[in-house]
Coordinates of C-alpha atoms in Angstrom, one line a residue:
X1 CA 81.8 -44.4 326.2
X2 CA 78.1 -44.7 325.5
X3 CA 76.4 -43.7 328.5
X4 CA 72.7 -44.5 329.4
X5 CA 70.5 -41.6 331.0
X6 CA 67.3 -42.8 332.6
X7 CA 65.6 -38.9 334.2
X8 CA 62.2 -37.6 333.7
X9 CA 63.5 -34.2 334.1
X10 CA 63.6 -32.7 330.7
X11 CA 65.7 -29.6 332.2
X12 CA 68.0 -31.9 334.1
X13 CA 68.7 -34.3 331.1
X14 CA 69.5 -31.6 328.7
X15 CA 72.2 -29.8 331.5
X16 CA 73.9 -33.0 332.0
X17 CA 73.8 -34.8 328.2
X18 CA 75.0 -31.1 327.9
X19 CA 78.4 -31.2 329.7
X20 CA 78.9 -34.7 328.9
X21 CA 78.5 -34.5 325.7
X22 CA 81.9 -31.7 325.7
X23 CA 83.3 -34.1 328.3
X24 CA 83.3 -37.3 325.4
X25 CA 79.7 -39.0 326.0
X26 CA 77.8 -40.1 323.1
X27 CA 74.4 -40.4 325.6
X28 CA 71.0 -41.8 325.3
X29 CA 68.6 -40.3 327.0
X30 CA 65.5 -42.2 328.1
X31 CA 62.9 -40.7 329.9
X32 CA 61.0 -43.9 331.0
X33 CA 61.8 -47.2 333.0
X34 CA 60.4 -49.0 329.9
X35 CA 62.3 -46.9 327.6
X36 CA 65.6 -47.4 329.8
X37 CA 65.4 -51.7 329.4
X38 CA 64.6 -51.1 325.8
X39 CA 67.2 -49.1 325.0
X40 CA 69.5 -52.1 326.4
X41 CA 68.7 -54.7 324.5
X42 CA 71.5 -56.1 322.1
X43 CA 70.7 -53.6 319.2
X44 CA 74.7 -54.7 317.0
X45 CA 76.0 -51.1 318.3
X46 CA 78.2 -50.8 321.6
X47 CA 77.3 -51.5 324.5
X48 CA 76.2 -49.0 327.3
X49 CA 79.7 -48.4 329.7
X50 CA 77.4 -47.2 332.4
X51 CA 73.6 -46.0 332.9
X52 CA 73.1 -43.7 335.4
X53 CA 69.6 -43.9 336.7
X54 CA 66.4 -41.8 339.2
X55 CA 64.7 -43.3 341.0
X56 CA 61.4 -41.4 340.5
X57 CA 60.3 -42.3 336.9
X58 CA 56.7 -41.8 335.9
X59 CA 56.4 -45.4 334.4
X60 CA 57.8 -47.5 337.9
X61 CA 60.2 -47.3 340.7
X62 CA 63.6 -46.9 339.9
X63 CA 64.6 -50.1 342.4
X64 CA 63.2 -52.2 340.4
X65 CA 64.3 -50.6 337.5
X66 CA 67.9 -51.4 339.3
X67 CA 66.6 -55.1 339.5
X68 CA 65.5 -55.3 336.0
X69 CA 69.2 -54.1 334.4
X70 CA 71.2 -56.6 337.1
X71 CA 69.0 -59.4 336.1
X72 CA 70.0 -59.3 332.9
X73 CA 73.0 -57.7 332.5
X74 CA 76.5 -56.7 333.7
X75 CA 76.3 -52.6 332.7
X76 CA 77.0 -50.4 335.4
X77 CA 74.4 -48.6 337.3
X78 CA 75.1 -45.1 339.2
X79 CA 71.7 -43.9 340.9
X80 CA 71.4 -40.5 340.7
X81 CA 68.1 -39.1 342.7
X82 CA 67.1 -36.4 345.7
X83 CA 66.3 -39.9 348.4
X84 CA 69.3 -39.6 350.6
X85 CA 68.0 -41.7 353.4
X86 CA 70.4 -44.1 354.8
X87 CA 67.5 -47.2 353.5
X88 CA 67.4 -45.6 350.5
X89 CA 70.9 -45.7 349.8
X90 CA 71.0 -49.8 351.1
X91 CA 68.8 -51.0 349.1
X92 CA 70.2 -49.4 346.0
X93 CA 73.7 -51.0 346.6
X94 CA 71.9 -54.0 348.1
X95 CA 69.9 -54.2 344.1
X96 CA 73.4 -54.8 342.9
X97 CA 73.5 -51.1 341.6
X98 CA 77.4 -50.1 342.0
X99 CA 77.3 -46.3 343.4
X100 CA 74.8 -43.8 344.8
X101 CA 74.8 -40.4 344.4
X102 CA 72.5 -38.3 345.4
X103 CA 71.0 -34.8 344.2
X104 CA 72.2 -32.2 344.2
X105 CA 75.7 -33.0 343.2
X106 CA 79.0 -31.7 342.0
X107 CA 79.8 -32.4 338.4
X108 CA 82.8 -32.9 339.0
X109 CA 82.2 -35.4 341.2
X110 CA 80.4 -37.1 339.4
X111 CA 82.3 -37.3 336.8
X112 CA 85.0 -39.1 338.8
X113 CA 82.5 -41.5 340.5
X114 CA 80.9 -42.2 335.8
X115 CA 85.0 -43.4 335.4
X116 CA 85.6 -45.0 338.2
X117 CA 83.1 -47.6 337.8
X118 CA 83.2 -47.6 334.4
X119 CA 86.6 -48.8 334.3
X120 CA 86.2 -51.2 337.3
X121 CA 83.3 -52.5 335.6
X122 CA 83.2 -56.1 333.7
X123 CA 83.1 -55.9 330.6
X124 CA 79.9 -55.0 329.3
X125 CA 77.2 -57.2 327.4
X126 CA 74.2 -58.0 326.8
X127 CA 74.2 -60.7 328.8
X128 CA 76.1 -60.6 333.0
X129 CA 78.9 -63.0 332.8
X130 CA 80.5 -64.0 335.8
X131 CA 82.2 -61.0 337.8
X132 CA 85.9 -61.1 337.7
X133 CA 87.9 -61.9 340.2
X134 CA 89.0 -57.8 341.9
X135 CA 91.3 -59.5 344.9
X136 CA 92.8 -62.3 342.9
X137 CA 96.1 -63.1 345.5
X138 CA 94.1 -66.1 347.1
X139 CA 92.5 -68.6 344.8
X140 CA 89.9 -71.5 345.9
X141 CA 87.7 -71.2 348.8
X142 CA 88.1 -69.6 352.2
X143 CA 87.7 -70.5 355.5
X144 CA 86.8 -68.3 358.7
X145 CA 84.3 -68.6 361.1
X146 CA 82.2 -71.2 359.5
X147 CA 82.3 -69.0 356.5
X148 CA 83.4 -70.5 353.3
X149 CA 84.3 -67.9 350.5
X150 CA 84.4 -70.3 347.2
X151 CA 86.3 -67.6 345.0
X152 CA 85.9 -69.4 341.9
X153 CA 82.0 -70.0 341.4
X154 CA 81.6 -66.5 343.8
X155 CA 79.1 -67.7 346.4
X156 CA 79.5 -67.5 350.2
X157 CA 77.5 -69.3 352.5
X158 CA 77.5 -69.7 356.9
X159 CA 77.1 -72.5 358.2
X160 CA 75.8 -73.8 354.6
X161 CA 73.2 -71.4 354.6
X162 CA 73.7 -69.7 351.3
X163 CA 74.0 -65.6 351.5
X164 CA 73.8 -63.8 348.2
X165 CA 75.4 -60.5 347.9
X166 CA 77.0 -58.1 345.7
X167 CA 79.0 -58.2 344.1
X168 CA 81.1 -55.4 346.1
X169 CA 80.0 -56.9 349.1
X170 CA 81.4 -60.3 347.9
X171 CA 84.5 -58.8 347.1
X172 CA 85.3 -56.8 350.5
X173 CA 84.5 -59.7 352.5
X174 CA 87.1 -61.9 350.3
X175 CA 89.2 -58.6 350.8
X176 CA 89.1 -58.7 354.8
X177 CA 88.6 -62.9 355.0
X178 CA 92.2 -63.3 353.5
X179 CA 93.8 -62.3 356.7
X180 CA 91.0 -62.2 359.7
X181 CA 92.0 -60.3 362.4
X182 CA 94.6 -57.9 360.2
X183 CA 93.5 -54.5 359.4
X184 CA 92.4 -52.8 356.4
X185 CA 93.3 -49.3 355.7
X186 CA 90.4 -47.3 354.3
X187 CA 92.8 -46.2 351.3
X188 CA 93.9 -50.0 350.4
X189 CA 90.2 -51.5 349.9
X190 CA 88.9 -48.7 348.3
X191 CA 91.7 -49.1 346.5
X192 CA 91.5 -53.2 345.1
X193 CA 87.7 -53.4 345.8
X194 CA 86.8 -50.1 344.0
X195 CA 89.6 -49.3 342.0
X196 CA 89.6 -45.7 343.7
X197 CA 90.4 -42.9 345.8
X198 CA 88.8 -42.8 349.6
X199 CA 88.1 -39.8 350.6
X200 CA 84.7 -38.2 350.1
X201 CA 84.2 -42.2 349.9
X202 CA 83.3 -43.1 353.4
X203 CA 80.1 -43.3 353.7
X204 CA 79.7 -46.2 350.6
X205 CA 82.4 -48.4 353.3
X206 CA 80.0 -47.5 355.8
X207 CA 77.6 -49.5 353.7
X208 CA 78.2 -52.0 352.2
X209 CA 80.2 -52.5 356.1
X210 CA 76.6 -52.9 357.3
X211 CA 74.8 -54.7 354.6
X212 CA 77.8 -57.2 355.6
X213 CA 76.9 -57.7 358.6
X214 CA 73.6 -57.4 358.4
X215 CA 73.4 -60.6 355.4
X216 CA 75.9 -62.8 357.3
X217 CA 73.0 -62.5 360.3
X218 CA 77.5 -61.9 362.1
X219 CA 76.8 -58.3 363.6
X220 CA 80.1 -59.2 365.6
X221 CA 82.3 -60.2 362.5
X222 CA 84.1 -56.8 361.3
X223 CA 85.1 -54.4 363.2
X224 CA 85.6 -50.6 363.0
X225 CA 89.5 -49.4 364.0
X226 CA 88.7 -46.1 364.6
X227 CA 90.8 -43.3 362.6
X228 CA 92.1 -46.5 360.3
X229 CA 90.3 -48.8 358.8
X230 CA 88.3 -52.5 359.3
X231 CA 89.6 -56.2 360.6
X232 CA 87.5 -59.5 360.4
X233 CA 87.6 -61.0 364.2
X234 CA 89.5 -64.1 364.0
X235 CA 88.2 -66.8 365.9
X236 CA 88.9 -67.1 369.2
X237 CA 91.3 -70.5 369.8
X238 CA 90.0 -73.5 371.3
X239 CA 91.1 -74.7 374.6
X240 CA 93.5 -78.3 374.2
X241 CA 92.4 -80.5 375.1
X242 CA 94.9 -81.8 377.3
X243 CA 94.4 -77.6 378.8
X244 CA 94.8 -77.7 383.0
X245 CA 91.4 -76.1 384.5
X246 CA 91.7 -72.8 385.6
X247 CA 92.5 -72.8 389.2
X248 CA 89.7 -72.2 392.0
X249 CA 90.8 -68.6 393.5
X250 CA 91.3 -69.0 397.4
X251 CA 89.7 -67.1 399.6

């Protein structure tokens, strides 16, 4: 499996290249954002399956590099960085990163995450193809609470307003919207949306749920069920037209 490592620290890169090589990866090391983007230009070789992207690069910010990669390629991106604050995590995921790992990290966990995003990523291509449907139980638009989810075109609108979502945000919303009111366990969500186990990934799910609430401008849309998982709050049924008014209390 070919992997592109974008890291300007030579010692960190050398250690990673050595370990990844022992695990069967063919690693190309890019030391700058420019070199990384140049490496992703099709050259007739096997495409990269994963990009490990540091954010503190000498020539441009890693967020910009991620945005440029996502604009022209569907290759999975894992941000590997010392920036542990939640705002950086959210920003990176919103730009299209498939995962976000903070330094220092356990090498075994990083390897597991690399294999996970490679498995669930779209088929590598120089130009991004429409992402595959990861929850293909229903076809056609789903509608709930004024939200229209077009599964064929992977578009979402709220009261006619288009809402751009990342690939995982879309898949997460589509899963929950299949059965409004039904609680989806965290394990089930990760199995169906991330194609990986839930253990140790709880924060990733929280970040995506928070991002969905913000982008859709519906903070009460997704409810956390303590110790279990999440559910989409269904619409309250409108009262029947011929229903009698509520009785007034006698005093």
